[in-house]
């Protein structure tokens, strides 16, 4: 099975995190954390900063690694580094997503997260990221 190495940004603002709804592909309509594939020669941290800028027109800073998720989809194996980040510059503009929402502890489960991202949500809850 092919392995796809990707990164995801858990962008935090106050007691909320940003969820984005996919606008294309096999998983269109599902909710995920913004991010994408790691390019050759890139570190995961460099990739997440680049991908978020391409997708959302904001510059982020990486705060810490939250979790690494390995998930088997039907057609590929996903290996995803998930970083806690914050916006340092810019206003959100959706280039690849249908929608975006700031989610807090009370509504983080109100969107239809993609399967691998459900594991990220569990790590966010376990680590109390929405509590502080």
Short mmCIF file of N, CA and C in Angstrom, two decimals:
data_model
loop_
_atom_site.label_atom_id
_atom_site.label_comp_id
_atom_site.label_asym_id
_atom_site.label_seq_id
_atom_site.Cartn_x
_atom_site.Cartn_y
_atom_site.Cartn_z
N UNK A 1 0.85 -1.18 0.00
CA UNK A 1 0.00 0.00 0.00
C UNK A 1 0.89 1.24 0.00
N UNK A 2 0.54 2.20 -0.81
CA UNK A 2 1.29 3.44 -0.93
C UNK A 2 1.14 4.27 0.35
N UNK A 3 2.25 4.84 0.84
CA UNK A 3 2.23 5.73 2.00
C UNK A 3 2.30 7.17 1.51
N UNK A 4 1.42 8.01 2.04
CA UNK A 4 1.40 9.43 1.74
C UNK A 4 1.81 10.16 3.02
N UNK A 5 2.90 10.93 2.94
CA UNK A 5 3.41 11.68 4.09
C UNK A 5 2.90 13.11 4.03
N UNK A 6 2.13 13.48 5.04
CA UNK A 6 1.50 14.80 5.06
C UNK A 6 1.68 15.47 6.42
N UNK A 7 1.30 16.74 6.44
CA UNK A 7 1.30 17.53 7.68
C UNK A 7 -0.07 18.16 7.84
N UNK A 8 -0.40 18.50 9.08
CA UNK A 8 -1.66 19.18 9.38
C UNK A 8 -1.40 20.23 10.45
N UNK A 9 -2.08 21.36 10.31
CA UNK A 9 -1.95 22.47 11.26
C UNK A 9 -3.19 22.54 12.14
N UNK A 10 -2.97 22.43 13.43
CA UNK A 10 -4.03 22.67 14.41
C UNK A 10 -3.84 24.13 14.81
N UNK A 11 -4.52 25.01 14.08
CA UNK A 11 -4.32 26.45 14.29
C UNK A 11 -5.22 26.89 15.44
N UNK A 12 -4.58 27.40 16.49
CA UNK A 12 -5.31 27.78 17.70
C UNK A 12 -5.42 29.29 17.79
N UNK A 13 -6.60 29.73 18.19
CA UNK A 13 -6.85 31.15 18.46
C UNK A 13 -7.71 31.20 19.71
N UNK A 14 -7.15 31.68 20.80
CA UNK A 14 -7.87 31.67 22.07
C UNK A 14 -8.17 30.23 22.47
N UNK A 15 -9.44 29.94 22.70
CA UNK A 15 -9.86 28.57 23.06
C UNK A 15 -10.53 27.88 21.89
N UNK A 16 -10.13 28.24 20.67
CA UNK A 16 -10.69 27.62 19.48
C UNK A 16 -9.59 27.10 18.56
N UNK A 17 -9.97 26.15 17.71
CA UNK A 17 -9.09 25.64 16.67
C UNK A 17 -9.83 25.73 15.35
N UNK A 18 -9.05 25.82 14.26
CA UNK A 18 -9.64 25.98 12.94
C UNK A 18 -9.86 24.64 12.26
N UNK A 19 -11.08 24.41 11.85
CA UNK A 19 -11.42 23.25 11.03
C UNK A 19 -11.76 23.74 9.63
N UNK A 20 -11.37 22.96 8.62
CA UNK A 20 -11.65 23.34 7.23
C UNK A 20 -12.37 22.20 6.53
N UNK A 21 -13.29 22.57 5.64
CA UNK A 21 -14.07 21.58 4.89
C UNK A 21 -13.48 21.43 3.50
N UNK A 22 -13.12 20.19 3.15
CA UNK A 22 -12.52 19.93 1.84
C UNK A 22 -13.46 20.32 0.71
N UNK A 23 -12.89 20.90 -0.33
CA UNK A 23 -13.69 21.35 -1.45
C UNK A 23 -13.50 20.52 -2.70
N UNK A 24 -12.69 19.46 -2.64
CA UNK A 24 -12.37 18.70 -3.86
C UNK A 24 -11.99 17.27 -3.49
N UNK A 25 -11.90 16.43 -4.49
CA UNK A 25 -11.36 15.07 -4.33
C UNK A 25 -12.33 14.08 -3.73
N UNK A 26 -11.78 12.89 -3.44
CA UNK A 26 -12.59 11.79 -2.90
C UNK A 26 -13.24 12.12 -1.57
N UNK A 27 -12.62 13.02 -0.81
CA UNK A 27 -13.13 13.32 0.53
C UNK A 27 -13.80 14.69 0.60
N UNK A 28 -14.23 15.22 -0.55
CA UNK A 28 -14.89 16.53 -0.59
C UNK A 28 -16.06 16.56 0.38
N UNK A 29 -16.17 17.65 1.11
CA UNK A 29 -17.25 17.82 2.07
C UNK A 29 -16.86 17.43 3.48
N UNK A 30 -15.84 16.59 3.62
CA UNK A 30 -15.37 16.19 4.95
C UNK A 30 -14.53 17.30 5.58
N UNK A 31 -14.47 17.28 6.89
CA UNK A 31 -13.72 18.30 7.63
C UNK A 31 -12.36 17.76 8.02
N UNK A 32 -11.37 18.65 7.99
CA UNK A 32 -9.99 18.29 8.25
C UNK A 32 -9.24 19.50 8.80
N UNK A 33 -8.01 19.25 9.19
CA UNK A 33 -7.11 20.33 9.53
C UNK A 33 -6.35 20.70 8.27
N UNK A 34 -6.11 22.00 8.03
CA UNK A 34 -5.39 22.38 6.82
C UNK A 34 -3.98 21.82 6.81
N UNK A 35 -3.46 21.57 5.62
CA UNK A 35 -2.12 21.03 5.47
C UNK A 35 -2.01 20.33 4.14
N UNK A 36 -1.01 19.48 4.01
CA UNK A 36 -0.82 18.77 2.76
C UNK A 36 0.46 17.98 2.74
N UNK A 37 0.87 17.61 1.54
CA UNK A 37 2.02 16.73 1.36
C UNK A 37 3.35 17.42 1.66
N UNK A 38 4.25 16.64 2.21
CA UNK A 38 5.61 17.10 2.45
C UNK A 38 6.38 16.95 1.14
N UNK A 39 6.99 18.02 0.68
CA UNK A 39 7.78 18.00 -0.55
C UNK A 39 9.18 17.47 -0.27
N UNK A 40 9.85 16.89 -1.27
CA UNK A 40 11.22 16.40 -1.08
C UNK A 40 12.13 17.52 -0.56
N UNK A 41 12.93 17.20 0.46
CA UNK A 41 13.86 18.16 1.04
C UNK A 41 13.26 19.06 2.10
N UNK A 42 11.96 18.98 2.33
CA UNK A 42 11.28 19.79 3.34
C UNK A 42 11.20 19.06 4.66
N UNK A 43 11.30 19.79 5.75
CA UNK A 43 10.98 19.23 7.05
C UNK A 43 9.46 19.30 7.21
N UNK A 44 8.88 18.49 8.09
CA UNK A 44 7.44 18.61 8.32
C UNK A 44 7.03 20.03 8.76
N UNK A 45 7.85 20.67 9.57
CA UNK A 45 7.54 22.04 10.03
C UNK A 45 7.51 23.02 8.86
N UNK A 46 8.49 22.91 7.97
CA UNK A 46 8.51 23.77 6.78
C UNK A 46 7.29 23.51 5.90
N UNK A 47 6.93 22.25 5.76
CA UNK A 47 5.79 21.87 4.92
C UNK A 47 4.49 22.45 5.45
N UNK A 48 4.27 22.39 6.75
CA UNK A 48 3.00 22.88 7.30
C UNK A 48 2.89 24.39 7.13
N UNK A 49 3.98 25.11 7.30
CA UNK A 49 3.96 26.57 7.10
C UNK A 49 3.65 26.88 5.64
N UNK A 50 4.29 26.20 4.72
CA UNK A 50 4.08 26.43 3.29
C UNK A 50 2.65 26.08 2.88
N UNK A 51 2.19 24.89 3.28
CA UNK A 51 0.86 24.44 2.89
C UNK A 51 -0.24 25.37 3.39
N UNK A 52 -0.14 25.81 4.64
CA UNK A 52 -1.17 26.69 5.19
C UNK A 52 -1.16 28.03 4.45
N UNK A 53 0.01 28.53 4.10
CA UNK A 53 0.06 29.78 3.36
C UNK A 53 -0.59 29.60 1.98
N UNK A 54 -0.31 28.49 1.31
CA UNK A 54 -0.91 28.23 -0.01
C UNK A 54 -2.42 28.08 0.07
N UNK A 55 -2.91 27.41 1.10
CA UNK A 55 -4.34 27.12 1.21
C UNK A 55 -5.16 28.26 1.80
N UNK A 56 -4.57 29.00 2.75
CA UNK A 56 -5.36 29.95 3.53
C UNK A 56 -4.84 31.39 3.50
N UNK A 57 -3.70 31.64 2.83
CA UNK A 57 -3.13 32.99 2.73
C UNK A 57 -2.71 33.59 4.07
N UNK A 58 -2.46 32.75 5.07
CA UNK A 58 -1.94 33.26 6.34
C UNK A 58 -0.58 32.64 6.61
N UNK A 59 0.20 33.38 7.38
CA UNK A 59 1.49 32.86 7.83
C UNK A 59 1.30 32.38 9.27
N UNK A 60 1.81 31.18 9.51
CA UNK A 60 1.68 30.59 10.84
C UNK A 60 3.05 30.34 11.43
N UNK A 61 3.08 30.19 12.74
CA UNK A 61 4.26 29.73 13.45
C UNK A 61 3.91 28.40 14.10
N UNK A 62 4.86 27.49 14.08
CA UNK A 62 4.67 26.17 14.68
C UNK A 62 5.05 26.25 16.15
N UNK A 63 4.14 25.81 17.02
CA UNK A 63 4.39 25.82 18.45
C UNK A 63 4.93 24.48 18.95
N UNK A 64 4.29 23.38 18.53
CA UNK A 64 4.73 22.07 19.00
C UNK A 64 4.08 20.96 18.17
N UNK A 65 4.68 19.79 18.24
CA UNK A 65 4.10 18.59 17.63
C UNK A 65 3.06 18.05 18.60
N UNK A 66 1.84 17.85 18.12
CA UNK A 66 0.76 17.33 18.97
C UNK A 66 0.68 15.81 18.87
N UNK A 67 0.72 15.30 17.64
CA UNK A 67 0.62 13.86 17.44
C UNK A 67 1.07 13.50 16.04
N UNK A 68 1.37 12.24 15.85
CA UNK A 68 1.62 11.68 14.53
C UNK A 68 0.57 10.58 14.34
N UNK A 69 -0.21 10.70 13.27
CA UNK A 69 -1.30 9.77 13.01
C UNK A 69 -0.92 8.87 11.83
N UNK A 70 -1.11 7.58 12.01
CA UNK A 70 -0.99 6.62 10.92
C UNK A 70 -2.38 6.03 10.72
N UNK A 71 -2.90 6.17 9.50
CA UNK A 71 -4.26 5.72 9.23
C UNK A 71 -4.32 5.07 7.86
N UNK A 72 -4.96 3.92 7.79
CA UNK A 72 -5.12 3.21 6.53
C UNK A 72 -6.46 3.54 5.90
N UNK A 73 -6.42 4.34 4.83
CA UNK A 73 -7.59 4.54 3.99
C UNK A 73 -7.62 3.38 3.00
N UNK A 74 -8.68 3.26 2.23
CA UNK A 74 -8.82 2.13 1.31
C UNK A 74 -7.69 2.10 0.27
N UNK A 75 -7.30 3.26 -0.24
CA UNK A 75 -6.34 3.31 -1.34
C UNK A 75 -4.91 3.65 -0.94
N UNK A 76 -4.70 4.08 0.31
CA UNK A 76 -3.35 4.50 0.72
C UNK A 76 -3.23 4.52 2.23
N UNK A 77 -1.97 4.55 2.69
CA UNK A 77 -1.68 4.70 4.11
C UNK A 77 -1.27 6.15 4.35
N UNK A 78 -1.91 6.81 5.30
CA UNK A 78 -1.62 8.20 5.62
C UNK A 78 -0.69 8.25 6.83
N UNK A 79 0.40 8.99 6.70
CA UNK A 79 1.33 9.26 7.81
C UNK A 79 1.33 10.77 7.98
N UNK A 80 0.72 11.26 9.08
CA UNK A 80 0.44 12.69 9.23
C UNK A 80 1.03 13.26 10.52
N UNK A 81 1.95 14.22 10.37
CA UNK A 81 2.49 14.99 11.49
C UNK A 81 1.53 16.15 11.75
N UNK A 82 1.06 16.29 12.99
CA UNK A 82 0.06 17.31 13.32
C UNK A 82 0.66 18.28 14.33
N UNK A 83 0.70 19.55 13.94
CA UNK A 83 1.36 20.58 14.74
C UNK A 83 0.38 21.60 15.27
N UNK A 84 0.57 21.98 16.53
CA UNK A 84 -0.14 23.11 17.10
C UNK A 84 0.54 24.37 16.58
N UNK A 85 -0.26 25.29 16.03
CA UNK A 85 0.27 26.49 15.38
C UNK A 85 -0.58 27.69 15.76
N UNK A 86 -0.07 28.87 15.45
CA UNK A 86 -0.86 30.08 15.59
C UNK A 86 -0.57 31.00 14.41
N UNK A 87 -1.54 31.85 14.08
CA UNK A 87 -1.40 32.79 12.97
C UNK A 87 -0.52 33.95 13.42
N UNK A 88 0.45 34.30 12.58
CA UNK A 88 1.30 35.45 12.87
C UNK A 88 1.03 36.61 11.92
N UNK A 89 0.42 36.33 10.76
CA UNK A 89 0.15 37.40 9.81
C UNK A 89 -0.88 36.96 8.78
N UNK A 90 -1.77 37.88 8.42
CA UNK A 90 -2.70 37.64 7.34
C UNK A 90 -4.13 37.40 7.80
N UNK A 91 -5.04 37.41 6.82
CA UNK A 91 -6.45 37.14 7.03
C UNK A 91 -6.80 35.88 6.23
N UNK A 92 -7.61 35.02 6.81
CA UNK A 92 -7.97 33.77 6.15
C UNK A 92 -8.68 34.00 4.81
N UNK A 93 -8.18 33.34 3.78
CA UNK A 93 -8.82 33.29 2.48
C UNK A 93 -8.80 31.83 2.05
N UNK A 94 -9.97 31.29 1.73
CA UNK A 94 -10.07 29.87 1.37
C UNK A 94 -9.76 29.68 -0.11
N UNK A 95 -8.66 28.97 -0.41
CA UNK A 95 -8.29 28.68 -1.79
C UNK A 95 -8.64 27.26 -2.19
N UNK A 96 -8.71 26.34 -1.23
CA UNK A 96 -8.95 24.93 -1.56
C UNK A 96 -10.10 24.34 -0.76
N UNK A 97 -10.66 25.08 0.15
CA UNK A 97 -11.70 24.56 1.04
C UNK A 97 -13.03 25.24 0.76
N UNK A 98 -14.11 24.52 1.06
CA UNK A 98 -15.47 25.06 0.93
C UNK A 98 -15.81 26.01 2.06
N UNK A 99 -15.32 25.67 3.25
CA UNK A 99 -15.69 26.43 4.45
C UNK A 99 -14.61 26.26 5.50
N UNK A 100 -14.64 27.15 6.48
CA UNK A 100 -13.75 27.06 7.64
C UNK A 100 -14.54 27.54 8.85
N UNK A 101 -14.26 26.93 10.00
CA UNK A 101 -14.94 27.33 11.24
C UNK A 101 -13.96 27.27 12.39
N UNK A 102 -14.08 28.25 13.29
CA UNK A 102 -13.35 28.19 14.55
C UNK A 102 -14.20 27.38 15.51
N UNK A 103 -13.64 26.31 16.04
CA UNK A 103 -14.38 25.36 16.87
C UNK A 103 -13.82 25.36 18.29
N UNK A 104 -14.73 25.31 19.26
CA UNK A 104 -14.30 25.25 20.66
C UNK A 104 -14.68 23.90 21.26
N UNK A 105 -14.42 23.73 22.54
CA UNK A 105 -14.67 22.45 23.20
C UNK A 105 -16.14 22.03 23.08
N UNK A 106 -17.04 22.99 23.01
CA UNK A 106 -18.46 22.68 22.96
C UNK A 106 -18.97 22.27 21.59
N UNK A 107 -18.25 22.65 20.52
CA UNK A 107 -18.76 22.31 19.19
C UNK A 107 -17.73 21.62 18.28
N UNK A 108 -16.62 21.20 18.84
CA UNK A 108 -15.57 20.58 18.02
C UNK A 108 -16.05 19.29 17.35
N UNK A 109 -17.03 18.65 17.93
CA UNK A 109 -17.56 17.41 17.36
C UNK A 109 -18.79 17.64 16.47
N UNK A 110 -19.09 18.90 16.19
CA UNK A 110 -20.29 19.21 15.41
C UNK A 110 -20.09 19.12 13.90
N UNK A 111 -18.84 18.92 13.46
CA UNK A 111 -18.57 18.79 12.03
C UNK A 111 -18.19 17.34 11.74
N UNK A 112 -18.28 16.96 10.47
CA UNK A 112 -18.02 15.59 10.05
C UNK A 112 -16.54 15.43 9.71
N UNK A 113 -15.71 15.19 10.74
CA UNK A 113 -14.26 15.05 10.57
C UNK A 113 -13.95 13.81 9.73
N UNK A 114 -12.93 13.92 8.89
CA UNK A 114 -12.44 12.76 8.16
C UNK A 114 -11.83 11.78 9.16
N UNK A 115 -11.81 10.49 8.83
CA UNK A 115 -11.38 9.48 9.80
C UNK A 115 -10.02 9.74 10.46
N UNK A 116 -9.00 10.09 9.71
CA UNK A 116 -7.69 10.33 10.31
C UNK A 116 -7.72 11.55 11.23
N UNK A 117 -8.53 12.55 10.88
CA UNK A 117 -8.61 13.76 11.69
C UNK A 117 -9.37 13.53 12.99
N UNK A 118 -10.22 12.50 13.03
CA UNK A 118 -10.87 12.15 14.29
C UNK A 118 -9.82 11.79 15.34
N UNK A 119 -8.75 11.11 14.91
CA UNK A 119 -7.66 10.78 15.83
C UNK A 119 -6.95 12.03 16.33
N UNK A 120 -6.85 13.03 15.47
CA UNK A 120 -6.23 14.30 15.86
C UNK A 120 -7.11 15.00 16.89
N UNK A 121 -8.41 15.01 16.66
CA UNK A 121 -9.34 15.61 17.62
C UNK A 121 -9.20 14.94 18.98
N UNK A 122 -9.06 13.63 19.00
CA UNK A 122 -8.89 12.94 20.27
C UNK A 122 -7.62 13.39 20.97
N UNK A 123 -6.53 13.56 20.24
CA UNK A 123 -5.28 14.05 20.82
C UNK A 123 -5.45 15.48 21.36
N UNK A 124 -6.18 16.31 20.62
CA UNK A 124 -6.45 17.69 21.07
C UNK A 124 -7.20 17.66 22.40
N UNK A 125 -8.20 16.79 22.50
CA UNK A 125 -8.96 16.68 23.75
C UNK A 125 -8.10 16.13 24.87
N UNK A 126 -7.36 15.05 24.58
CA UNK A 126 -6.53 14.42 25.62
C UNK A 126 -5.48 15.37 26.18
N UNK A 127 -4.96 16.26 25.32
CA UNK A 127 -3.92 17.19 25.74
C UNK A 127 -4.47 18.51 26.27
N UNK A 128 -5.78 18.66 26.31
CA UNK A 128 -6.40 19.87 26.87
C UNK A 128 -6.14 21.13 26.06
N UNK A 129 -5.92 20.99 24.76
CA UNK A 129 -5.56 22.12 23.92
C UNK A 129 -6.68 23.18 23.87
N UNK A 130 -7.92 22.75 23.94
CA UNK A 130 -9.04 23.70 23.90
C UNK A 130 -9.37 24.28 25.27
N UNK A 131 -8.71 23.81 26.30
CA UNK A 131 -9.02 24.24 27.67
C UNK A 131 -8.21 25.45 28.12
N UNK A 132 -7.18 25.81 27.36
CA UNK A 132 -6.34 26.91 27.85
C UNK A 132 -6.07 27.93 26.77
#
